[in-house]
Amino acid sequence: MRPGEARGRTERDDAEEPVTDTQSSSPSLENLLHETRTFPPSGEFAAQANAQPSLYEDAAADRLEFWARQARDLVTWRTPFTETLDWSGAPVARWFADGTLNAAYNAVDRHVEAGLGDRVAIHFEGEPGDTRTVTYADMQREVSRAANALAALGVESGDRVVIYMPMLVESAVAMLACARIGAAHSVVFGGFSADALRSRIADAEAKVVITADGGYRRGAPSPLKPAVDEALRGEGAESVEHVLVVRRTEQDVDWTEGRDVWWHDVVDTADDVHEPTWVEAEHPLFILYTSGTTGKPKGILHTTGGYLTQAAYTHKNVFDLKPESDVYWCSADIGWVTGHTYIVYGPMLNGATQVMYEGTPDTPHKGRWWELVEKYKVSLFYTAPTAIRACMKWGEEIPAGFDLSSLRLLGSVGEPINPEAWMWYRRVIGGDTTPIVDTWWQTETGAIMISPLPGVTATKPGSAQVPLPGISADVVDDEAKPVPDGGGGYLVLSEPWPSMLRGIWGDLQRFKDTYWSRFPGLYFAGDGAKKDEDGDIWLLGRVDDVMNVSGHRLSTTEIESALVSNDLVAEAAVVGASDEMSGQAVVAFVILRGEHADEASTDEGSARIEKTLRDHVAKEIGPIAKPRRILVVPELPKTRSGKIMRRLLRDVAENREVGDATTLADSSVMNLIQAGLGKPS
Ligand code: 6R9
């Protein structure tokens, strides 16, 4: 198991995990909803907190005025806006639309202009132990050089640049340099395969790809550039004119003359002064691809003014950031939205000092994270439940060996955090005192939406609790009616918010269909939720065909199509089975093509098939998507209309008695499946 940044890290990892044979030990929903422990803020914390109860009152009194005030207070505008929200083109919102600004100027330059140039922006720690300290003045020079270099490579405002990088200072610099010249960045997680990279490059029609020779993972250099070369050899990536390569590991790389350029050749030599391109508030800032319910990833589009406003507002209030004294660390990878909003934009907009760490939490030892907390005196720490659960497994004596007393607030994101993990996090990492903020949000929402406010909310283990001031969220039933306290249903967002997605790149209809058609006028998040007797919201996981493995979104359909693209497979069905460590684990049921069916009859043959298919999925999508188990079956359970009944397969995968199978077209199928797997039907 490789726990990792806030979005987990298992995907870069090929480590086999033991098959979980027992039923998930996670507490049942009923247990969750009877959670009675609460932790009111200490008087001391409340007195110094950025967030005060009046924030809720202000937002309730006039929501739009509230957001306009945040936008004016937290963001510097080149041209002030006069209109807060234009919802006439719903569901595509326009926030602060007649204002102009620049994201990189806001994240970097204005701090230097305010005399804070010597403040550390990033304490970088490489996995091998190399370090680099970057001040805001350094950032300004570096981002300006990179912006000049990109412009010299022909990148213009409105173009797209794909960034495929390890966790390096240059990754943040690259993102900000794009923003500085008005180009949209599209970061593709470094653990994704060449094929996944190619389809994203093609969809975004990127002009430049920024990458590195490699990065350090688990004590060894891990190459990246070869995947870019492979991606660009395939069809669909013709838009790419240049590949800009950061030297990190000094591994040998293939070089395409005229196309490939070294970062140190063109960025380090560029002018360190650059006038930002002032853009309209609705100018695209980035596209980030995420799994949907179909096989094709969605390019989630975010624009500038509203996104920056909510990034800064949430980072300031949810993490209680005091930029003069705090050291903040979000363990996410910049390949995920958490890394965008809570490493690059939120913290830097607020002038924070942060830690950025390249590697894995257990290299060279399982106390590496806590060693870094001690070394940099980290005070605010943000990670994912999957990482917390891994640390629980490693044992509390490991964090106990380090001085964690600098920590004053802990955050969680990516999946529901079970109360046990929440309590462990607070007690072992937080010294029994730190508030814990369990933050619910999505790539699509751009920034945190539901979370306790530290210093204000009495926290409750396992619940994300309340919409932030300015956010309208609710839980509704099938008829879109809000459920009463104690009831369950679907999580919806009922009013537009500044950092909301502005669409799916190139596919307005899919944007409308995916989020706005289930409940007209309401944004459907795809998550099931309950309201407890206090009205607090509990997230219960996805209700669509999206799985959450170690906090990563994976689509069942995407993995199914990867499996079927292999010659061995006739048909495949994928389910997310609950798993103690990773939340969910990918379990695939496959029907082999006739000529291969016999091969699976021996243990050796089925092991070989399983390995071939797991490797195939890793190649098609990335190691994160590798099924934990592959079960060869003679049939798949289908309804009369031909829909696979994944619910029944989930029962099998979780070793439960199979539920109601009466709507199956052929009721004997489940018996056949069970018999083939050696289980009593
Ligand atoms: C930020 C991020 C979004 C999905 C979301 C939900 C799950 C995220 C959560 C949570 C329960 C939390 N999720 N945070 N579930 N409690 N605090 O993770 O974005 O990768 O787009 O995933 O993650 O299911 O719908 P993204």
XYZ file of C-alpha atoms and ligand atoms in Angstrom:
707
model
C 0.000 0.000 0.000
C 1.337 3.349 -0.827
C -0.425 6.135 0.962
C 0.433 9.512 -0.277
C -0.577 12.989 -0.966
C -4.086 14.128 -0.451
C -5.124 12.214 -3.524
C -3.299 9.096 -2.452
C -0.401 7.750 -4.422
C -1.078 4.180 -5.158
C -1.298 4.867 -8.864
C 2.404 5.331 -9.305
C 2.927 2.128 -7.529
C 2.901 -1.376 -8.773
C 3.049 -2.958 -5.357
C 0.688 -5.846 -5.025
C -1.737 -5.621 -2.196
C -3.072 -8.614 -0.375
C -6.550 -9.561 -1.410
C -9.024 -8.663 1.265
C -10.956 -11.768 1.987
C -12.939 -10.596 4.896
C -15.899 -8.311 4.688
C -15.078 -4.675 5.043
C -14.791 -3.733 8.659
C -15.867 -0.162 8.049
C -18.691 0.822 10.343
C -22.169 0.612 8.947
C -24.058 3.717 8.046
C -26.212 3.420 11.112
C -23.128 3.546 13.321
C -21.907 6.576 11.471
C -25.090 8.465 11.985
C -25.092 7.838 15.687
C -21.764 9.496 16.155
C -22.196 11.575 19.272
C -18.685 12.765 19.926
C -18.188 16.440 19.212
C -15.203 18.673 19.733
C -16.062 22.316 20.313
C -13.272 24.763 19.474
C -11.103 25.846 22.363
C -11.630 29.411 23.533
C -8.043 30.119 22.629
C -8.400 28.917 19.046
C -11.737 30.658 18.585
C -10.365 33.973 19.803
C -7.608 34.036 17.187
C -9.512 32.357 14.325
C -9.843 34.024 10.926
C -13.405 32.742 10.687
C -15.965 34.182 13.035
C -19.650 33.211 13.367
C -20.531 36.516 11.712
C -19.251 35.081 8.426
C -22.388 32.929 8.206
C -24.581 35.909 9.017
C -22.902 38.135 6.440
C -23.295 35.522 3.731
C -26.911 34.853 4.644
C -27.783 38.550 4.641
C -26.655 39.093 1.042
C -24.883 36.197 -0.643
C -23.788 38.056 -3.759
C -22.562 41.065 -1.837
C -20.691 38.660 0.432
C -18.855 37.122 -2.541
C -18.201 40.530 -4.090
C -16.571 41.577 -0.825
C -14.386 38.448 -0.780
C -13.381 39.097 -4.394
C -12.398 42.700 -3.599
C -10.628 41.887 -0.322
C -8.681 38.786 -1.350
C -7.907 39.364 -5.026
C -6.187 42.320 -6.709
C -7.997 43.486 -9.841
C -6.441 45.373 -12.702
C -9.883 46.674 -13.606
C -12.456 46.448 -10.828
C -15.618 44.504 -11.616
C -19.031 46.108 -11.368
C -21.231 43.041 -11.772
C -20.998 40.133 -9.340
C -22.906 37.286 -10.996
C -24.485 36.855 -14.397
C -26.536 33.662 -14.306
C -28.520 34.428 -17.431
C -26.532 31.821 -19.352
C -27.147 29.118 -16.721
C -25.742 26.618 -16.088
C -22.665 28.500 -17.299
C -22.021 31.209 -14.728
C -20.149 34.452 -15.204
C -18.666 35.874 -12.011
C -17.127 39.336 -11.733
C -17.149 39.267 -15.533
C -16.207 42.860 -16.355
C -13.179 42.833 -14.061
C -9.672 42.067 -15.324
C -6.777 40.502 -13.439
C -3.922 38.035 -13.663
C -3.622 34.888 -11.550
C 0.192 34.796 -11.390
C 0.347 38.472 -10.459
C -2.059 37.717 -7.612
C -0.169 34.646 -6.451
C 3.290 36.148 -6.628
C 3.995 39.730 -7.715
C 1.650 41.547 -5.427
C 3.354 40.017 -2.371
C 6.713 41.239 -3.628
C 5.231 44.692 -4.262
C 3.921 44.653 -0.677
C 7.479 44.216 0.611
C 7.192 40.482 1.284
C 9.644 39.357 -1.382
C 11.925 37.725 1.197
C 9.160 35.542 2.599
C 9.634 31.854 1.792
C 6.985 30.655 -0.635
C 8.175 27.050 -0.900
C 10.395 24.854 1.219
C 11.053 22.148 -1.339
C 12.188 18.751 -0.141
C 13.191 16.206 -2.765
C 12.799 12.555 -2.004
C 16.575 11.951 -1.933
C 16.823 14.733 0.662
C 17.908 17.631 -1.548
C 16.270 20.886 -0.555
C 15.528 24.239 -2.107
C 14.140 27.369 -0.508
C 12.208 29.666 -2.798
C 11.078 33.124 -1.719
C 8.267 35.088 -3.306
C 10.877 37.292 -4.998
C 12.514 34.139 -6.422
C 9.102 32.969 -7.589
C 8.480 36.251 -9.337
C 11.745 36.000 -11.276
C 11.320 32.312 -12.069
C 7.693 32.609 -13.193
C 8.597 35.647 -15.305
C 11.459 33.768 -16.983
C 9.244 30.789 -17.691
C 6.522 33.083 -19.049
C 9.036 34.720 -21.396
C 10.308 31.292 -22.465
C 6.810 29.977 -23.189
C 6.006 33.101 -25.172
C 9.218 32.578 -27.151
C 8.071 29.017 -27.899
C 4.958 30.505 -29.450
C 2.451 30.082 -26.633
C -0.192 32.787 -26.699
C -3.100 33.826 -24.561
C -5.914 31.300 -24.993
C -3.586 28.398 -25.919
C -3.410 25.204 -23.865
C -0.259 23.767 -22.289
C -0.133 20.262 -20.844
C 2.031 19.819 -17.750
C 3.195 16.260 -16.969
C 5.556 16.591 -14.069
C 6.698 15.193 -10.744
C 6.306 17.363 -7.649
C 8.927 20.019 -8.278
C 9.097 23.757 -7.748
C 9.146 23.974 -11.546
C 5.695 22.366 -11.645
C 4.166 25.270 -9.748
C 6.284 27.714 -11.742
C 5.056 26.169 -14.995
C 1.409 26.498 -13.975
C 1.848 30.107 -12.922
C 3.833 30.924 -16.070
C 0.924 29.691 -18.192
C -1.475 31.779 -16.145
C 0.827 34.751 -16.509
C 0.536 34.732 -20.293
C -3.139 33.796 -20.360
C -2.606 30.202 -21.523
C -4.687 27.504 -19.844
C -2.704 24.745 -18.185
C -3.860 21.197 -18.133
C -1.888 19.190 -15.626
C -1.888 15.462 -16.269
C -0.938 13.421 -13.250
C 2.570 11.958 -13.657
C 1.289 8.485 -12.814
C -0.934 8.326 -15.877
C 0.088 6.259 -18.862
C 1.225 7.499 -22.279
C -2.200 6.618 -23.690
C -4.034 8.592 -21.019
C -1.648 11.488 -21.608
C -2.195 11.369 -25.364
C -5.976 11.486 -25.112
C -5.790 14.522 -22.825
C -3.271 16.302 -25.063
C -5.527 15.597 -28.025
C -8.718 16.748 -26.329
C -7.101 19.971 -25.133
C -5.203 20.460 -28.424
C -2.153 21.475 -26.427
C 0.594 23.468 -28.130
C 3.342 22.693 -25.627
C 3.955 19.877 -23.146
C 6.063 20.625 -20.072
C 7.660 17.586 -18.472
C 10.799 16.359 -16.712
C 13.288 13.616 -17.467
C 11.891 11.931 -14.379
C 11.309 12.241 -10.670
C 12.318 10.297 -7.577
C 9.888 7.667 -6.343
C 10.622 5.191 -3.598
C 14.312 5.837 -3.635
C 14.818 5.489 -7.379
C 14.545 7.734 -10.420
C 11.309 7.136 -12.248
C 11.209 8.264 -15.894
C 8.554 10.594 -17.337
C 9.881 11.832 -20.670
C 9.535 8.419 -22.411
C 5.771 8.519 -21.801
C 5.605 11.941 -23.460
C 7.592 10.633 -26.434
C 5.240 7.687 -26.730
C 2.144 9.865 -26.366
C 3.331 12.186 -29.121
C 4.106 9.321 -31.496
C 0.447 8.348 -31.531
C -2.363 9.874 -33.475
C -4.169 12.932 -32.172
C -1.271 14.786 -30.589
C -0.287 16.743 -33.718
C -1.078 20.056 -32.041
C 2.098 19.829 -29.921
C 4.911 22.014 -31.244
C 7.373 21.830 -28.358
C 8.231 19.743 -25.323
C 9.894 21.678 -22.529
C 11.924 19.350 -20.303
C 13.093 20.005 -16.753
C 16.229 18.122 -15.763
C 15.681 16.372 -12.463
C 17.031 12.828 -12.392
C 19.611 13.143 -15.176
C 18.346 9.967 -16.762
C 19.104 9.534 -20.452
C 16.288 10.787 -22.625
C 15.501 10.500 -26.305
C 15.580 13.879 -27.958
C 13.586 15.141 -30.919
C 15.527 18.022 -32.402
C 13.463 21.104 -33.048
C 10.649 19.874 -30.843
C 12.317 19.231 -27.485
C 13.946 21.986 -25.462
C 15.594 21.902 -22.060
C 14.109 24.101 -19.369
C 17.614 25.164 -18.257
C 18.440 26.260 -21.793
C 15.402 28.427 -22.412
C 13.988 29.352 -19.006
C 17.173 29.991 -17.041
C 18.446 32.298 -19.764
C 15.197 34.235 -20.267
C 14.569 37.761 -19.020
C 13.305 37.728 -15.431
C 10.963 40.641 -15.999
C 7.607 39.996 -17.627
C 4.452 42.077 -17.805
C 1.501 39.827 -16.927
C -1.238 39.474 -19.510
C -4.322 41.029 -17.978
C -7.301 38.843 -18.712
C -11.030 39.038 -18.171
C -12.376 37.312 -15.091
C -13.939 34.580 -17.228
C -10.732 33.844 -19.143
C -9.859 30.100 -18.890
C -7.283 29.415 -16.182
C -7.054 25.653 -16.432
C -8.548 22.428 -17.650
C -8.266 19.397 -15.418
C -9.378 15.977 -16.627
C -11.371 13.810 -14.292
C -13.188 10.505 -14.524
C -16.837 10.540 -15.340
C -19.400 7.820 -15.691
C -18.455 7.148 -19.297
C -15.069 6.012 -20.509
C -14.036 9.420 -21.792
C -12.449 11.682 -19.168
C -14.035 15.094 -18.787
C -11.972 18.244 -19.193
C -13.239 20.343 -16.316
C -12.864 24.002 -17.201
C -12.097 26.669 -14.607
C -11.798 30.378 -15.243
C -9.898 33.071 -13.424
C -11.710 35.577 -11.184
C -14.257 33.401 -9.404
C -11.865 30.491 -8.989
C -9.173 32.667 -7.404
C -11.699 34.308 -5.108
C -12.987 31.070 -3.666
C -9.518 29.476 -3.547
C -8.218 32.356 -1.430
C -11.353 32.622 0.720
C -11.489 28.921 1.588
C -7.760 28.608 2.160
C -7.806 31.559 4.543
C -10.866 30.546 6.537
C -10.875 26.736 6.462
C -7.151 26.450 7.256
C -7.084 29.551 9.455
C -3.946 30.669 7.652
C -1.781 33.281 9.365
C 0.721 33.927 6.578
C 3.302 35.596 8.843
C 3.646 32.658 11.194
C 2.147 29.495 9.719
C 3.927 26.813 7.752
C 1.399 25.029 5.616
C 1.712 21.643 3.946
C -0.714 19.963 1.609
C 0.561 16.504 0.691
C -1.354 16.351 -2.604
C 0.170 16.020 -6.038
C -0.328 18.940 -8.404
C -1.858 16.440 -10.831
C -5.071 16.588 -8.827
C -7.385 19.476 -8.126
C -6.275 19.555 -4.501
C -2.778 20.386 -5.681
C -4.123 23.139 -7.922
C -6.263 24.893 -5.350
C -4.421 24.097 -2.134
C -0.775 24.059 -3.211
C -0.553 26.501 -6.062
C -3.396 28.986 -6.012
C -4.971 29.218 -2.527
C -1.771 29.306 -0.459
C 0.145 31.566 -2.822
C -2.728 33.996 -3.222
C -2.650 34.299 0.545
C 1.136 34.695 0.686
C 1.635 31.467 2.625
C 4.891 29.679 3.356
C 4.520 26.045 2.434
C 6.335 22.745 2.257
C 6.415 20.850 -1.019
C 7.589 17.259 -0.933
C 8.501 15.231 -3.991
C 8.255 11.686 -2.803
C 6.422 9.009 -0.893
C 5.669 9.078 2.834
C 7.625 5.897 3.529
C 10.889 6.684 1.733
C 13.451 6.172 3.118
C 11.434 5.366 6.260
C 7.840 5.422 7.408
C 8.348 8.523 9.520
C 9.370 10.748 6.588
C 6.278 12.955 6.727
C 6.535 13.487 10.454
C 10.232 14.182 10.128
C 9.327 16.956 7.686
C 6.658 18.340 10.017
C 9.293 18.524 12.744
C 11.979 19.947 10.457
C 9.880 22.751 8.981
C 7.626 23.247 12.029
C 4.555 22.653 9.915
C 1.492 24.140 11.595
C -1.284 23.371 9.083
C -1.400 19.950 7.426
C -3.808 18.717 4.754
C -3.942 15.105 3.575
C -6.266 12.231 2.633
C -7.980 9.518 4.669
C -6.201 6.792 2.720
C -2.853 8.163 3.894
C -4.094 8.458 7.460
C -5.270 4.843 7.419
C -1.873 3.688 6.135
C -0.151 5.565 8.965
C -2.537 3.938 11.431
C -1.475 0.580 10.072
C 2.220 1.401 10.400
C 1.672 2.172 14.063
C 1.534 5.222 16.236
C 5.046 4.725 17.573
C 6.311 6.102 14.254
C 4.800 9.611 14.513
C 5.473 9.473 18.274
C 9.185 9.591 17.458
C 8.913 13.160 16.128
C 8.038 16.520 17.580
C 4.660 17.359 16.070
C 3.827 20.119 18.524
C 3.957 22.785 15.791
C 0.740 21.411 14.274
C -2.329 23.480 15.109
C -4.824 22.355 12.458
C -5.326 19.216 10.361
C -7.372 18.782 7.203
C -8.777 15.828 5.295
C -9.992 15.533 1.696
C -10.751 13.087 -1.064
C -13.156 10.582 0.419
C -15.230 10.071 3.522
C -13.020 9.774 6.583
C -14.182 7.048 8.919
C -14.577 8.189 12.532
C -11.793 5.861 13.724
C -9.302 7.411 11.342
C -10.535 10.889 12.266
C -10.023 10.164 15.986
C -6.582 8.681 15.370
C -5.548 11.688 13.261
C -6.621 14.090 15.990
C -5.100 12.145 18.861
C -1.843 10.851 17.381
C -0.966 13.580 14.904
C -2.883 16.461 16.437
C -1.898 15.867 20.055
C -5.580 15.672 21.040
C -6.009 19.385 20.507
C -6.010 20.382 16.841
C -9.262 21.054 15.058
C -9.823 18.725 12.115
C -11.458 20.067 8.991
C -13.025 17.376 6.820
C -13.447 19.206 3.535
C -15.863 18.050 0.847
C -15.432 19.332 -2.671
C -14.699 18.158 -6.212
C -12.626 18.959 -9.277
C -15.835 20.519 -10.564
C -16.460 22.736 -7.548
C -12.896 24.093 -7.761
C -12.642 24.774 -4.046
C -13.948 23.582 -0.683
C -17.744 23.656 -0.357
C -18.650 21.778 2.817
C -16.447 21.855 5.894
C -16.448 22.888 9.512
C -14.967 26.340 10.160
C -12.135 26.025 12.671
C -12.788 28.138 15.718
C -16.503 28.253 14.988
C -17.875 24.746 14.356
C -17.877 22.000 16.982
C -16.368 19.200 14.894
C -17.800 15.705 14.579
C -15.659 12.696 13.572
C -16.617 11.507 10.098
C -18.851 14.346 8.952
C -17.975 17.220 6.633
C -20.894 18.921 8.375
C -21.910 22.305 6.971
C -21.793 24.296 3.729
C -19.319 27.161 3.996
C -20.698 30.682 4.283
C -21.765 31.681 0.767
C -22.418 28.079 -0.339
C -25.862 26.499 -0.670
C -25.815 22.712 -0.429
C -28.586 20.309 0.432
C -29.552 16.657 0.438
C -32.575 15.849 -1.716
C -34.676 12.787 -2.483
C -35.532 11.345 -5.920
C -38.079 14.111 -6.436
C -35.511 16.833 -5.673
C -37.190 17.607 -2.347
C -34.848 18.407 0.546
C -34.832 15.508 3.008
C -35.597 16.225 6.667
C -32.883 15.893 9.297
C -32.187 12.204 9.703
C -32.953 11.529 6.023
C -30.729 10.451 3.163
C -30.514 11.118 -0.560
C -28.322 12.965 -3.030
C -26.027 15.884 -2.428
C -26.898 18.929 -4.534
C -25.688 22.497 -4.749
C -28.545 24.878 -5.122
C -26.927 28.231 -5.927
C -24.014 29.060 -8.236
C -20.657 29.591 -6.502
C -17.631 31.544 -7.747
C -15.219 28.647 -8.359
C -17.762 26.422 -10.092
C -16.709 24.718 -13.312
C -17.692 26.671 -16.399
C -18.179 23.567 -18.467
C -16.564 20.481 -19.912
C -13.921 21.422 -22.468
C -15.524 21.241 -25.882
C -18.720 19.559 -24.706
C -21.416 21.873 -23.370
C -24.102 19.228 -23.762
C -22.215 16.732 -21.628
C -21.824 19.429 -18.965
C -25.582 19.970 -18.910
C -26.402 16.260 -19.018
C -23.929 15.228 -16.337
C -24.599 17.814 -13.670
C -27.826 19.644 -14.389
C -30.310 17.163 -15.848
C -30.875 14.874 -12.861
C -32.535 17.638 -10.818
C -33.398 20.649 -12.975
C -31.922 23.842 -11.575
C -29.714 21.995 -9.091
C -26.113 20.871 -9.492
C -25.946 17.109 -8.952
C -22.601 16.192 -7.385
C -22.841 12.420 -7.873
C -22.470 11.773 -4.132
C -24.936 10.162 -1.788
C -25.383 11.974 1.527
C -27.372 12.042 4.751
C -28.363 14.749 7.158
C -28.123 13.768 10.795
C -30.399 14.975 13.580
C -28.344 18.167 13.910
C -28.640 18.835 10.194
C -24.959 18.007 9.646
C -24.090 16.474 6.267
C -22.438 13.050 6.008
C -21.012 12.050 2.640
C -21.648 8.437 1.721
C -19.685 7.979 -1.487
C -20.552 8.061 -5.163
C -23.951 7.053 -6.408
C -22.856 6.779 -10.034
C -20.404 4.471 -11.774
C -17.450 6.343 -10.404
C -15.220 4.610 -7.872
C -13.065 6.240 -5.271
C -9.825 4.322 -4.810
C -7.439 5.901 -2.326
C -9.181 9.177 -2.985
C -8.792 8.911 -6.773
C -11.740 9.005 -9.035
C -11.887 6.116 -11.453
C -14.631 5.259 -13.854
C -15.920 1.692 -14.009
C -16.645 2.155 -17.709
C -13.141 3.350 -18.464
C -11.578 0.266 -16.859
C -14.113 -1.999 -18.540
C -13.236 -0.618 -21.942
C -9.548 -1.035 -21.196
C -10.131 -4.707 -20.322
C -12.247 -5.353 -23.377
C -9.573 -3.819 -25.572
C -7.404 -6.833 -24.704
C -7.704 -9.861 -26.997
C -8.298 -12.206 -24.089
C -11.506 -10.537 -23.031
C -14.978 -10.829 -24.469
C -16.816 -8.864 -21.836
C -15.982 -7.150 -18.562
C -17.753 -5.623 -15.587
C -15.945 -3.614 -12.953
C -17.092 -2.762 -9.455
C -15.644 -0.872 -6.521
C -15.616 -3.194 -3.522
C -15.249 -1.565 -0.145
C -11.774 -1.869 1.207
C -10.409 -1.030 4.593
C -7.302 0.736 3.332
C -8.141 2.322 0.036
C -11.845 3.022 0.592
C -12.693 1.081 -2.516
C -10.752 -1.479 -4.534
C -11.226 -2.257 -8.205
C -12.626 -5.743 -8.783
C -13.144 -6.919 -12.354
C -15.308 -9.742 -13.616
C -14.294 -10.898 -17.073
C -15.642 -13.305 -19.619
C -12.787 -14.673 -21.688
C -12.986 -15.089 -25.424
C -13.824 -18.643 -26.436
C -10.335 -19.635 -27.478
C -8.910 -18.569 -24.109
C -11.675 -19.875 -21.896
C -9.862 -23.115 -21.121
C -6.692 -21.377 -20.034
C -8.387 -20.142 -16.905
C -9.185 -23.629 -15.720
C -5.755 -24.147 -14.146
C -4.403 -22.020 -11.310
C -1.343 -21.266 -13.351
C -3.380 -20.229 -16.362
C -5.685 -17.976 -14.446
C -2.744 -16.352 -12.642
C -1.180 -15.649 -16.024
C -4.397 -14.184 -17.385
C -4.855 -12.071 -14.307
C -1.340 -10.658 -14.588
C -1.692 -9.949 -18.293
C -4.931 -8.075 -17.762
C -3.729 -6.105 -14.773
C -0.660 -4.986 -16.709
C -2.853 -4.137 -19.655
C -5.050 -1.850 -17.551
C -1.943 -0.216 -16.102
C -0.705 0.497 -19.581
C -4.031 1.789 -20.861
C -4.926 4.003 -17.910
C -2.246 3.873 -15.236
C -1.243 1.629 -12.325
C -3.899 3.160 -10.044
C -6.598 1.582 -12.188
C -5.203 -1.943 -11.970
C -7.886 -4.251 -10.648
C -7.099 -5.640 -7.215
C -8.797 -8.863 -8.273
C -9.832 -10.248 -11.625
C -12.429 -12.983 -11.532
C -13.001 -15.044 -14.634
C -16.706 -15.825 -14.946
C -18.837 -17.602 -17.542
C -21.586 -14.948 -17.617
C -22.406 -11.491 -16.294
C -25.644 -10.696 -14.516
C -27.812 -8.509 -16.730
C -31.257 -7.056 -16.633
C -33.665 -7.626 -19.478
C -32.598 -4.321 -20.971
C -29.020 -5.555 -20.935
C -27.727 -3.428 -18.049
C -25.096 -5.135 -15.955
C -26.283 -5.431 -12.358
C -23.116 -4.306 -10.645
C -24.852 -4.390 -7.285
C -24.878 -8.200 -7.411
C -21.247 -8.337 -8.471
C -20.371 -6.054 -5.598
C -22.028 -8.546 -3.266
C -19.774 -11.254 -4.671
C -16.686 -9.041 -4.487
C -17.407 -8.143 -0.885
C -18.147 -11.763 0.054
C -21.719 -11.028 0.976
C -24.807 -13.010 0.365
C -26.069 -12.010 -3.059
C -29.024 -9.641 -2.881
C -32.281 -9.546 -4.787
C -31.671 -10.961 -8.268
C -35.245 -11.063 -9.473
C -34.807 -8.509 -12.227
C -32.124 -10.580 -13.929
C -32.908 -11.715 -17.433
C -31.516 -15.124 -16.522
C -31.853 -15.881 -12.845
C -29.403 -18.780 -12.931
C -26.465 -16.545 -13.824
C -25.523 -15.750 -10.250
C -25.431 -19.440 -9.389
C -23.154 -20.056 -12.337
C -20.835 -17.251 -11.280
C -20.723 -18.370 -7.664
C -20.160 -21.997 -8.606
C -17.323 -21.040 -10.939
C -15.653 -19.114 -8.120
C -15.989 -22.053 -5.816
C -18.550 -20.442 -3.578
C -21.840 -21.858 -2.448
C -24.657 -20.177 -4.308
C -11.217 17.364 -3.946
C -11.449 16.070 -4.618
C -14.377 14.360 -5.758
C -15.116 13.232 -5.070
C -16.403 13.683 -4.446
C -16.563 12.694 -3.322
C -15.155 12.470 -2.840
C -13.920 14.406 -1.758
C -14.598 14.258 0.300
C -15.237 13.250 -0.463
C -16.382 12.536 1.415
C -14.892 14.332 1.713
N -14.779 13.376 -1.730
N -13.790 14.948 -0.538
N -16.129 12.398 0.101
N -15.806 13.460 2.217
N -14.317 15.243 2.516
O -11.285 15.026 -4.012
O -11.853 16.112 -5.937
O -10.898 14.165 -7.247
O -12.813 15.519 -8.103
O -13.112 13.924 -6.204
O -14.323 12.755 -3.979
O -17.079 11.484 -3.815
O -17.457 13.648 -5.381
P -12.127 14.925 -6.938
